[in-house]
Amino acid sequence: DVKVTQSSRYLVKRTGEKVFLECVQDMDHENMFWYRQDPGLGLRLIYFSYDVKMKEKGDIPEGYSVSREKKERFSLILESASTNQTSMYLCASSPRLGGQNQPQHFGDGTRLSIL
Amino acid sequence: AQSVTQPDIHITVSEGASLELRCNYSYGATPYLFWYVQSPGQGLQLLLKYFSGDTLVQGIKGFEAEFKRSQSSFNLRKPSVHWSDAAEYFCAVGVPLGAQKLVFGQGTRLTINP
């Protein structure tokens, strides 16, 4: 089974801090994704990456950046945390097989609170 | 732009009753469609997917979904729900460009009455 591991289940940080959320997948997937999940809004894509050192903005990239130095690891960075970034953050990965969308495999999420 | 609508934010059914969760999508080409389930405090688990072929798709945990192109729908069904089916359910449509993004609906929270 594919395993997507997010480094923290719960995290509490202060306004203005630089915050790192880490995600590691063990299935050699090319694609990796970061979402935030808020009640009533579903999942919204923040950033994604389809290869090492490649990244593309999703729907809500403002206030975030990402890093993918190794294929298995995709980091989400909150440059200066703000209270409106309190949310559940989900990481996912998927293989790139031809032109077909492949199912994404999700981690258990990180519930981040910014005080 | 692609979009997914789940019209029902919250549904309550009795244990043993049948279930149908609605999903409508907007996408110009042949869609790739998915249903995911999220139990409290956990990530999303794939229930089933539709790529092409037979429009009735079987998934895990006794779920099935039917793709209806004329209605732009991909509704999820289960003949008899169990208390363990209480969760949030997400429909998603695949965008086969670049990293093959998914666009998710808002989710439907399912409550099971004993």
PDB file of C-alpha atoms in Angstrom:
ATOM      1  CA  ASP A   1       0.000   0.000   0.000  1.00  0.00           C
ATOM      2  CA  VAL A   2       1.034   3.543  -0.685  1.00  0.00           C
ATOM      3  CA  LYS A   3       2.069   5.418   2.392  1.00  0.00           C
ATOM      4  CA  VAL A   4       1.929   9.200   2.586  1.00  0.00           C
ATOM      5  CA  THR A   5       3.267  10.438   5.881  1.00  0.00           C
ATOM      6  CA  GLN A   6       2.792  13.929   7.244  1.00  0.00           C
ATOM      7  CA  SER A   7       5.247  14.810   9.955  1.00  0.00           C
ATOM      8  CA  SER A   8       2.746  16.225  12.465  1.00  0.00           C
ATOM      9  CA  ARG A   9      -0.911  15.486  13.206  1.00  0.00           C
ATOM     10  CA  TYR A  10      -1.352  18.626  15.283  1.00  0.00           C
ATOM     11  CA  LEU A  11       0.684  21.812  15.296  1.00  0.00           C
ATOM     12  CA  VAL A  12       0.286  25.081  17.160  1.00  0.00           C
ATOM     13  CA  LYS A  13       2.268  28.122  16.063  1.00  0.00           C
ATOM     14  CA  ARG A  14       2.218  31.861  16.635  1.00  0.00           C
ATOM     15  CA  THR A  15       1.404  34.663  14.231  1.00  0.00           C
ATOM     16  CA  GLY A  16       4.437  35.712  12.213  1.00  0.00           C
ATOM     17  CA  GLU A  17       6.336  32.448  12.641  1.00  0.00           C
ATOM     18  CA  LYS A  18       7.749  30.587   9.661  1.00  0.00           C
ATOM     19  CA  VAL A  19       6.072  27.172   9.603  1.00  0.00           C
ATOM     20  CA  PHE A  20       7.186  24.024   7.804  1.00  0.00           C
ATOM     21  CA  LEU A  21       4.840  21.130   7.045  1.00  0.00           C
ATOM     22  CA  GLU A  22       6.574  18.017   5.785  1.00  0.00           C
ATOM     23  CA  CYS A  23       5.222  15.206   3.634  1.00  0.00           C
ATOM     24  CA  VAL A  24       6.931  12.001   2.538  1.00  0.00           C
ATOM     25  CA  GLN A  25       5.643   9.305   0.177  1.00  0.00           C
ATOM     26  CA  ASP A  26       7.141   5.867  -0.294  1.00  0.00           C
ATOM     27  CA  MET A  27       5.858   4.860  -3.729  1.00  0.00           C
ATOM     28  CA  ASP A  28       8.151   6.810  -6.051  1.00  0.00           C
ATOM     29  CA  HIS A  29       5.250   8.959  -7.260  1.00  0.00           C
ATOM     30  CA  GLU A  30       6.039  11.842  -9.575  1.00  0.00           C
ATOM     31  CA  ASN A  31       3.152  14.090  -8.530  1.00  0.00           C
ATOM     32  CA  MET A  32       2.682  15.584  -5.081  1.00  0.00           C
ATOM     33  CA  PHE A  33       0.052  18.020  -3.825  1.00  0.00           C
ATOM     34  CA  TRP A  34      -0.753  20.241  -0.867  1.00  0.00           C
ATOM     35  CA  TYR A  35      -4.378  21.070  -0.015  1.00  0.00           C
ATOM     36  CA  ARG A  36      -6.073  22.910   2.758  1.00  0.00           C
ATOM     37  CA  GLN A  37      -9.453  21.746   3.989  1.00  0.00           C
ATOM     38  CA  ASP A  38     -11.973  24.075   5.593  1.00  0.00           C
ATOM     39  CA  PRO A  39     -15.594  23.318   6.555  1.00  0.00           C
ATOM     40  CA  GLY A  40     -17.973  23.951   3.689  1.00  0.00           C
ATOM     41  CA  LEU A  41     -15.173  24.618   1.225  1.00  0.00           C
ATOM     42  CA  GLY A  42     -13.932  21.116   0.550  1.00  0.00           C
ATOM     43  CA  LEU A  43     -10.310  20.715  -0.461  1.00  0.00           C
ATOM     44  CA  ARG A  44      -8.517  23.597  -2.134  1.00  0.00           C
ATOM     45  CA  LEU A  45      -5.232  23.112  -3.910  1.00  0.00           C
ATOM     46  CA  ILE A  46      -2.367  25.260  -2.647  1.00  0.00           C
ATOM     47  CA  TYR A  47       0.591  24.013  -4.678  1.00  0.00           C
ATOM     48  CA  PHE A  48       1.572  20.934  -6.596  1.00  0.00           C
ATOM     49  CA  SER A  49       4.710  19.432  -8.044  1.00  0.00           C
ATOM     50  CA  TYR A  50       5.126  17.025 -10.936  1.00  0.00           C
ATOM     51  CA  ASP A  51       8.860  16.487 -10.595  1.00  0.00           C
ATOM     52  CA  VAL A  52      11.806  17.218  -8.370  1.00  0.00           C
ATOM     53  CA  LYS A  53      12.445  20.969  -8.107  1.00  0.00           C
ATOM     54  CA  MET A  54       9.296  21.664 -10.141  1.00  0.00           C
ATOM     55  CA  LYS A  55       6.321  23.422  -8.598  1.00  0.00           C
ATOM     56  CA  GLU A  56       3.159  25.065  -9.771  1.00  0.00           C
ATOM     57  CA  LYS A  57       0.627  27.258  -8.045  1.00  0.00           C
ATOM     58  CA  GLY A  58      -2.756  25.868  -7.263  1.00  0.00           C
ATOM     59  CA  ASP A  59      -5.888  27.833  -6.531  1.00  0.00           C
ATOM     60  CA  ILE A  60      -4.833  29.504  -3.272  1.00  0.00           C
ATOM     61  CA  PRO A  61      -1.030  29.916  -3.221  1.00  0.00           C
ATOM     62  CA  GLU A  62      -0.893  33.302  -1.481  1.00  0.00           C
ATOM     63  CA  GLY A  63       1.060  33.190   1.775  1.00  0.00           C
ATOM     64  CA  TYR A  64       2.558  29.783   1.004  1.00  0.00           C
ATOM     65  CA  SER A  65       5.600  28.375  -0.732  1.00  0.00           C
ATOM     66  CA  VAL A  66       6.830  24.830  -1.336  1.00  0.00           C
ATOM     67  CA  SER A  67      10.032  22.897  -1.741  1.00  0.00           C
ATOM     68  CA  ARG A  68      10.725  19.611  -3.464  1.00  0.00           C
ATOM     69  CA  GLU A  69      14.406  18.756  -3.317  1.00  0.00           C
ATOM     70  CA  LYS A  70      13.883  14.992  -3.368  1.00  0.00           C
ATOM     71  CA  LYS A  71      11.261  12.974  -5.175  1.00  0.00           C
ATOM     72  CA  GLU A  72       9.749  11.507  -2.039  1.00  0.00           C
ATOM     73  CA  ARG A  73       9.489  14.724  -0.014  1.00  0.00           C
ATOM     74  CA  PHE A  74       7.291  17.777  -0.518  1.00  0.00           C
ATOM     75  CA  SER A  75       7.351  20.590   2.015  1.00  0.00           C
ATOM     76  CA  LEU A  76       4.800  23.344   2.517  1.00  0.00           C
ATOM     77  CA  ILE A  77       6.087  26.592   3.999  1.00  0.00           C
ATOM     78  CA  LEU A  78       4.053  29.340   5.604  1.00  0.00           C
ATOM     79  CA  GLU A  79       6.411  32.286   5.263  1.00  0.00           C
ATOM     80  CA  SER A  80       4.781  34.371   8.008  1.00  0.00           C
ATOM     81  CA  ALA A  81       1.893  32.545   9.610  1.00  0.00           C
ATOM     82  CA  SER A  82      -1.393  34.348  10.064  1.00  0.00           C
ATOM     83  CA  THR A  83      -4.551  33.360  11.910  1.00  0.00           C
ATOM     84  CA  ASN A  84      -6.456  32.856   8.644  1.00  0.00           C
ATOM     85  CA  GLN A  85      -4.089  30.004   7.856  1.00  0.00           C
ATOM     86  CA  THR A  86      -5.507  27.960  10.719  1.00  0.00           C
ATOM     87  CA  SER A  87      -6.781  24.891   8.894  1.00  0.00           C
ATOM     88  CA  MET A  88      -6.376  21.205   8.139  1.00  0.00           C
ATOM     89  CA  TYR A  89      -3.577  20.610   5.633  1.00  0.00           C
ATOM     90  CA  LEU A  90      -3.545  17.483   3.505  1.00  0.00           C
ATOM     91  CA  CYS A  91      -0.707  16.132   1.405  1.00  0.00           C
ATOM     92  CA  ALA A  92      -1.270  13.724  -1.489  1.00  0.00           C
ATOM     93  CA  SER A  93       0.731  11.936  -4.156  1.00  0.00           C
ATOM     94  CA  SER A  94      -0.034  10.177  -7.418  1.00  0.00           C
ATOM     95  CA  PRO A  95       1.900   8.438 -10.176  1.00  0.00           C
ATOM     96  CA  ARG A  96       2.181   9.929 -13.630  1.00  0.00           C
ATOM     97  CA  LEU A  97       1.007   7.248 -16.039  1.00  0.00           C
ATOM     98  CA  GLY A  98       0.339   8.427 -19.552  1.00  0.00           C
ATOM     99  CA  GLY A  99      -2.304  11.093 -19.825  1.00  0.00           C
ATOM    100  CA  GLN A 100      -4.740   9.608 -17.372  1.00  0.00           C
ATOM    101  CA  ASN A 101      -5.513  11.038 -13.996  1.00  0.00           C
ATOM    102  CA  GLN A 102      -4.453   8.522 -11.406  1.00  0.00           C
ATOM    103  CA  PRO A 103      -6.017   8.418  -7.951  1.00  0.00           C
ATOM    104  CA  GLN A 104      -4.282  10.549  -5.392  1.00  0.00           C
ATOM    105  CA  HIS A 105      -3.183   8.958  -2.125  1.00  0.00           C
ATOM    106  CA  PHE A 106      -3.559  11.096   0.967  1.00  0.00           C
ATOM    107  CA  GLY A 107      -1.804  11.485   4.266  1.00  0.00           C
ATOM    108  CA  ASP A 108      -3.737  11.761   7.527  1.00  0.00           C
ATOM    109  CA  GLY A 109      -3.480  15.540   7.586  1.00  0.00           C
ATOM    110  CA  THR A 110      -1.956  18.160   9.842  1.00  0.00           C
ATOM    111  CA  ARG A 111      -4.316  20.283  11.896  1.00  0.00           C
ATOM    112  CA  LEU A 112      -2.543  23.617  12.194  1.00  0.00           C
ATOM    113  CA  SER A 113      -3.583  26.315  14.634  1.00  0.00           C
ATOM    114  CA  ILE A 114      -2.092  29.802  14.409  1.00  0.00           C
ATOM    115  CA  LEU A 115      -2.493  31.826  17.602  1.00  0.00           C
TER     116      LEU A 115
ATOM    117  CA  ALA B   1     -13.022  25.948 -15.594  1.00  0.00           C
ATOM    118  CA  GLN B   2     -13.769  22.598 -14.101  1.00  0.00           C
ATOM    119  CA  SER B   3     -16.077  22.455 -11.103  1.00  0.00           C
ATOM    120  CA  VAL B   4     -17.796  19.897  -8.930  1.00  0.00           C
ATOM    121  CA  THR B   5     -21.009  20.439  -6.984  1.00  0.00           C
ATOM    122  CA  GLN B   6     -22.262  18.282  -4.166  1.00  0.00           C
ATOM    123  CA  PRO B   7     -25.713  19.730  -3.491  1.00  0.00           C
ATOM    124  CA  ASP B   8     -26.172  18.124  -0.080  1.00  0.00           C
ATOM    125  CA  ILE B   9     -23.959  19.430   2.715  1.00  0.00           C
ATOM    126  CA  HIS B  10     -25.332  17.015   5.297  1.00  0.00           C
ATOM    127  CA  ILE B  11     -27.423  13.860   4.980  1.00  0.00           C
ATOM    128  CA  THR B  12     -28.852  11.683   7.741  1.00  0.00           C
ATOM    129  CA  VAL B  13     -30.040   8.136   7.096  1.00  0.00           C
ATOM    130  CA  SER B  14     -31.004   5.241   9.310  1.00  0.00           C
ATOM    131  CA  GLU B  15     -28.776   2.211   9.595  1.00  0.00           C
ATOM    132  CA  GLY B  16     -29.829  -0.360   6.998  1.00  0.00           C
ATOM    133  CA  ALA B  17     -31.402   2.225   4.708  1.00  0.00           C
ATOM    134  CA  SER B  18     -30.221   2.895   1.189  1.00  0.00           C
ATOM    135  CA  LEU B  19     -28.016   5.867   0.382  1.00  0.00           C
ATOM    136  CA  GLU B  20     -27.471   8.111  -2.598  1.00  0.00           C
ATOM    137  CA  LEU B  21     -25.024  11.013  -2.551  1.00  0.00           C
ATOM    138  CA  ARG B  22     -25.233  13.423  -5.436  1.00  0.00           C
ATOM    139  CA  CYS B  23     -22.390  14.833  -7.490  1.00  0.00           C
ATOM    140  CA  ASN B  24     -22.562  17.080 -10.547  1.00  0.00           C
ATOM    141  CA  TYR B  25     -19.541  18.184 -12.512  1.00  0.00           C
ATOM    142  CA  SER B  26     -18.690  20.715 -15.153  1.00  0.00           C
ATOM    143  CA  TYR B  27     -16.004  19.662 -17.586  1.00  0.00           C
ATOM    144  CA  GLY B  28     -15.773  19.945 -21.341  1.00  0.00           C
ATOM    145  CA  ALA B  29     -14.160  16.636 -22.184  1.00  0.00           C
ATOM    146  CA  THR B  30     -14.486  13.062 -20.989  1.00  0.00           C
ATOM    147  CA  PRO B  31     -14.033  13.305 -17.257  1.00  0.00           C
ATOM    148  CA  TYR B  32     -12.075  11.200 -14.857  1.00  0.00           C
ATOM    149  CA  LEU B  33     -14.259  10.939 -11.751  1.00  0.00           C
ATOM    150  CA  PHE B  34     -13.543   9.854  -8.204  1.00  0.00           C
ATOM    151  CA  TRP B  35     -15.282   9.404  -4.882  1.00  0.00           C
ATOM    152  CA  TYR B  36     -13.301   9.638  -1.663  1.00  0.00           C
ATOM    153  CA  VAL B  37     -14.326   9.094   1.957  1.00  0.00           C
ATOM    154  CA  GLN B  38     -12.844  10.817   4.995  1.00  0.00           C
ATOM    155  CA  SER B  39     -13.379   9.429   8.467  1.00  0.00           C
ATOM    156  CA  PRO B  40     -13.023  11.895  11.356  1.00  0.00           C
ATOM    157  CA  GLY B  41      -9.441  13.002  11.902  1.00  0.00           C
ATOM    158  CA  GLN B  42      -8.090  11.093   8.939  1.00  0.00           C
ATOM    159  CA  GLY B  43      -7.055  11.649   5.364  1.00  0.00           C
ATOM    160  CA  LEU B  44      -9.075  10.751   2.288  1.00  0.00           C
ATOM    161  CA  GLN B  45      -9.486   7.185   1.111  1.00  0.00           C
ATOM    162  CA  LEU B  46     -10.417   6.314  -2.466  1.00  0.00           C
ATOM    163  CA  LEU B  47     -13.797   4.571  -2.761  1.00  0.00           C
ATOM    164  CA  LEU B  48     -13.983   4.219  -6.521  1.00  0.00           C
ATOM    165  CA  LYS B  49     -13.027   5.806  -9.821  1.00  0.00           C
ATOM    166  CA  TYR B  50     -14.406   6.136 -13.338  1.00  0.00           C
ATOM    167  CA  PHE B  51     -12.134   6.489 -16.332  1.00  0.00           C
ATOM    168  CA  SER B  52     -14.136   5.011 -19.218  1.00  0.00           C
ATOM    169  CA  GLY B  53     -16.230   2.003 -20.200  1.00  0.00           C
ATOM    170  CA  ASP B  54     -19.023   0.650 -18.060  1.00  0.00           C
ATOM    171  CA  THR B  55     -20.888   3.563 -16.514  1.00  0.00           C
ATOM    172  CA  LEU B  56     -21.680   1.645 -13.322  1.00  0.00           C
ATOM    173  CA  VAL B  57     -18.564   1.412 -11.201  1.00  0.00           C
ATOM    174  CA  GLN B  58     -18.085  -0.803  -8.166  1.00  0.00           C
ATOM    175  CA  GLY B  59     -15.919   0.319  -5.299  1.00  0.00           C
ATOM    176  CA  ILE B  60     -14.812  -0.722  -1.859  1.00  0.00           C
ATOM    177  CA  LYS B  61     -17.049  -1.094   1.215  1.00  0.00           C
ATOM    178  CA  GLY B  62     -20.086  -1.987  -0.929  1.00  0.00           C
ATOM    179  CA  PHE B  63     -20.328   1.377  -2.690  1.00  0.00           C
ATOM    180  CA  GLU B  64     -21.094   1.918  -6.346  1.00  0.00           C
ATOM    181  CA  ALA B  65     -21.456   4.979  -8.563  1.00  0.00           C
ATOM    182  CA  GLU B  66     -23.112   5.615 -11.890  1.00  0.00           C
ATOM    183  CA  PHE B  67     -21.762   7.992 -14.522  1.00  0.00           C
ATOM    184  CA  LYS B  68     -24.495   9.752 -16.490  1.00  0.00           C
ATOM    185  CA  ARG B  69     -23.024  11.941 -19.196  1.00  0.00           C
ATOM    186  CA  SER B  70     -26.397  13.473 -20.167  1.00  0.00           C
ATOM    187  CA  GLN B  71     -26.881  14.720 -16.598  1.00  0.00           C
ATOM    188  CA  SER B  72     -23.200  15.471 -15.858  1.00  0.00           C
ATOM    189  CA  SER B  73     -23.618  13.404 -12.728  1.00  0.00           C
ATOM    190  CA  PHE B  74     -21.683  10.758 -10.849  1.00  0.00           C
ATOM    191  CA  ASN B  75     -23.861   9.779  -7.900  1.00  0.00           C
ATOM    192  CA  LEU B  76     -22.639   7.443  -5.176  1.00  0.00           C
ATOM    193  CA  ARG B  77     -24.940   4.707  -3.882  1.00  0.00           C
ATOM    194  CA  LYS B  78     -25.043   1.990  -1.256  1.00  0.00           C
ATOM    195  CA  PRO B  79     -27.970  -0.402  -0.813  1.00  0.00           C
ATOM    196  CA  SER B  80     -27.731  -0.648   2.983  1.00  0.00           C
ATOM    197  CA  VAL B  81     -25.616   1.635   5.153  1.00  0.00           C
ATOM    198  CA  HIS B  82     -23.759   0.616   8.294  1.00  0.00           C
ATOM    199  CA  TRP B  83     -22.943   2.837  11.281  1.00  0.00           C
ATOM    200  CA  SER B  84     -19.296   2.734  10.199  1.00  0.00           C
ATOM    201  CA  ASP B  85     -20.209   4.576   6.972  1.00  0.00           C
ATOM    202  CA  ALA B  86     -20.629   7.803   8.931  1.00  0.00           C
ATOM    203  CA  ALA B  87     -18.001  10.092   7.413  1.00  0.00           C
ATOM    204  CA  GLU B  88     -17.534  12.890   4.924  1.00  0.00           C
ATOM    205  CA  TYR B  89     -17.669  12.044   1.238  1.00  0.00           C
ATOM    206  CA  PHE B  90     -15.973  13.955  -1.539  1.00  0.00           C
ATOM    207  CA  CYS B  91     -16.539  13.793  -5.268  1.00  0.00           C
ATOM    208  CA  ALA B  92     -13.677  14.896  -7.532  1.00  0.00           C
ATOM    209  CA  VAL B  93     -13.056  15.406 -11.233  1.00  0.00           C
ATOM    210  CA  GLY B  94      -9.642  14.887 -12.812  1.00  0.00           C
ATOM    211  CA  VAL B  95      -7.914  17.515 -14.895  1.00  0.00           C
ATOM    212  CA  PRO B  96      -5.478  15.654 -17.164  1.00  0.00           C
ATOM    213  CA  LEU B  97      -2.941  18.415 -17.592  1.00  0.00           C
ATOM    214  CA  GLY B  98       0.523  18.640 -16.152  1.00  0.00           C
ATOM    215  CA  ALA B  99       0.378  17.001 -12.760  1.00  0.00           C
ATOM    216  CA  GLN B 100      -3.156  15.797 -13.329  1.00  0.00           C
ATOM    217  CA  LYS B 101      -4.898  17.826 -10.706  1.00  0.00           C
ATOM    218  CA  LEU B 102      -8.173  16.953  -9.042  1.00  0.00           C
ATOM    219  CA  VAL B 103     -10.967  19.427  -8.414  1.00  0.00           C
ATOM    220  CA  PHE B 104     -13.030  18.522  -5.351  1.00  0.00           C
ATOM    221  CA  GLY B 105     -16.608  19.183  -4.386  1.00  0.00           C
ATOM    222  CA  GLN B 106     -17.479  20.743  -1.064  1.00  0.00           C
ATOM    223  CA  GLY B 107     -18.185  17.396   0.550  1.00  0.00           C
ATOM    224  CA  THR B 108     -21.270  15.724   2.022  1.00  0.00           C
ATOM    225  CA  ARG B 109     -21.294  14.770   5.675  1.00  0.00           C
ATOM    226  CA  LEU B 110     -23.164  11.532   6.322  1.00  0.00           C
ATOM    227  CA  THR B 111     -24.736  10.808   9.705  1.00  0.00           C
ATOM    228  CA  ILE B 112     -26.173   7.377  10.490  1.00  0.00           C
ATOM    229  CA  ASN B 113     -29.074   7.017  12.911  1.00  0.00           C
ATOM    230  CA  PRO B 114     -29.122   3.745  14.867  1.00  0.00           C
TER     231      PRO B 114
END
